Coordinates of C-alpha atoms in Angstrom, one line a residue:
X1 CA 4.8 17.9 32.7
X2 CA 3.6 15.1 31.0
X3 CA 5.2 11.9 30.9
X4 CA 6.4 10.8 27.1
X5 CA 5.5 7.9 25.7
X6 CA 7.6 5.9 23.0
X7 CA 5.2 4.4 20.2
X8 CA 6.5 1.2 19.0
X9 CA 7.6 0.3 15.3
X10 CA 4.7 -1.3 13.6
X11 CA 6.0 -4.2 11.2
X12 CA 4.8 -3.3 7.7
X13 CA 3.2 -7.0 7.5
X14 CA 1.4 -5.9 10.4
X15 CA -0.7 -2.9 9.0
X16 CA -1.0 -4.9 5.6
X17 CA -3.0 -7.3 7.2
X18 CA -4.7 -5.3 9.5
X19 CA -5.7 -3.1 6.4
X20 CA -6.8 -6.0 4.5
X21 CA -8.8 -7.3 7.2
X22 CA -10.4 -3.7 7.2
X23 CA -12.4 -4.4 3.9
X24 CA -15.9 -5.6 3.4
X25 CA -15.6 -7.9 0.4
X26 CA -12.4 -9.5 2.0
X27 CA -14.5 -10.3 5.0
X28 CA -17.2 -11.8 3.1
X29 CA -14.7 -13.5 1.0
X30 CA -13.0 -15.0 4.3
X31 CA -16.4 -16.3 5.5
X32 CA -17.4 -18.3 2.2
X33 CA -14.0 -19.9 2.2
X34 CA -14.5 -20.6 6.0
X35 CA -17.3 -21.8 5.4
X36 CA -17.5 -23.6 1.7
X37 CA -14.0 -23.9 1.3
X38 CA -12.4 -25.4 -0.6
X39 CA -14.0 -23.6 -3.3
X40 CA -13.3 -22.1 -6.5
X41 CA -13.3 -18.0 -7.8
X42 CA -16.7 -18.3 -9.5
X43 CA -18.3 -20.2 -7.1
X44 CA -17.4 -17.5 -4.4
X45 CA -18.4 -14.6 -6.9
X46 CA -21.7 -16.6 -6.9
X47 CA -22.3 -16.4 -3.3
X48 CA -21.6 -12.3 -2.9
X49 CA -23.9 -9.7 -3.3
X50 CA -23.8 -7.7 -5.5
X51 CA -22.1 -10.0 -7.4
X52 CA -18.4 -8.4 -8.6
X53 CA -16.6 -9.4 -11.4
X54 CA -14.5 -12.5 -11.4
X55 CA -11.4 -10.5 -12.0
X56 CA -12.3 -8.6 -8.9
X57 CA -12.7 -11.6 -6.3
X58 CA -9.9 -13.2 -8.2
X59 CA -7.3 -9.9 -7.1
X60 CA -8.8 -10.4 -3.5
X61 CA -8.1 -13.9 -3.3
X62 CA -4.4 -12.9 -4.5
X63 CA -4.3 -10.5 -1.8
X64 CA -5.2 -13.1 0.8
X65 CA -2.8 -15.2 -0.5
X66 CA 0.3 -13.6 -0.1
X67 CA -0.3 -12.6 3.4
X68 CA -1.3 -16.7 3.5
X69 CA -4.7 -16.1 4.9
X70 CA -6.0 -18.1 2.3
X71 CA -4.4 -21.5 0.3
X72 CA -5.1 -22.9 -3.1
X73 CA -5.0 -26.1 -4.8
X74 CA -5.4 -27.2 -8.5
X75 CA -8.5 -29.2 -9.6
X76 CA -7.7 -29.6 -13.2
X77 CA -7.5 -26.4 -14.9
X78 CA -9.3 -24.4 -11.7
X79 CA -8.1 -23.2 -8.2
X80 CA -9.5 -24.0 -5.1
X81 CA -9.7 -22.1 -2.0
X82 CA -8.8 -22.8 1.3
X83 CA -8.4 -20.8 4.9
X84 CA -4.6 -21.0 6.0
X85 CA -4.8 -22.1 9.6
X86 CA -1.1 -21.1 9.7
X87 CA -1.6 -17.4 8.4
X88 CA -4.8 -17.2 10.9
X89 CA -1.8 -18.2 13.5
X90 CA 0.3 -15.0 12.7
X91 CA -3.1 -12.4 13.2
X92 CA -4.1 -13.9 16.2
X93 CA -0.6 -13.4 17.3
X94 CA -0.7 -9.7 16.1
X95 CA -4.3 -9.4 18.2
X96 CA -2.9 -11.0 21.3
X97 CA 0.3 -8.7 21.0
X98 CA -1.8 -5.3 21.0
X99 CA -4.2 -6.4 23.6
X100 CA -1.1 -7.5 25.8
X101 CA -0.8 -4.9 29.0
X102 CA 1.8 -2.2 29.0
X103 CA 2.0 -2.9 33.0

């Protein structure tokens, strides 16, 4: 007889992020802010290929936002993008929790 194993609850922020995190134009989206940041939707629109609409990188950015992977600032009338260290905090806790032993 096989021994049962109980699976644990999986926070629902938890497979949001982790679903977000699964998509290509996120990850490129991540790395341009990482790396260009703080910058603005059109300028990040510029630097992916194929280039998608602004409306399209502009929903993305909205997504990273409320699970605070990404900040933004005003500079006049436009928004600027920024990596949240914080947010990165919480998936690296989420990473460290599943690779933690059972034993």
């Amino acid at each position: 007889m096989s021994k049962r194993i109980s699976t644990p609850k999986i926070p629902q922020i938890t497979t949001a992020i982790l679903g977000l995190l699964s998509k290509p134009l996120i990850l490129k989206i991540l790395h341009i802010v990482r790396d260009l940041g703080p910058i603005s939707v059109d300028a990040i629109a510029r630097h992916l290929r194929p280039r998608p609409p602004l409306s399209t990188v502009s929903t993305q950015l909205g997504e990273l936002r409320k699970h605070r992977l990404v900040k933004a600032s005003k500079d006049g009338l436009r928004r600027l993008y920024a990596i949240d260290r914080k947010g990165f905090r919480r998936v690296t806790a989420i990473f460290r929790d599943l690779a933690r032993s059972g034993k």
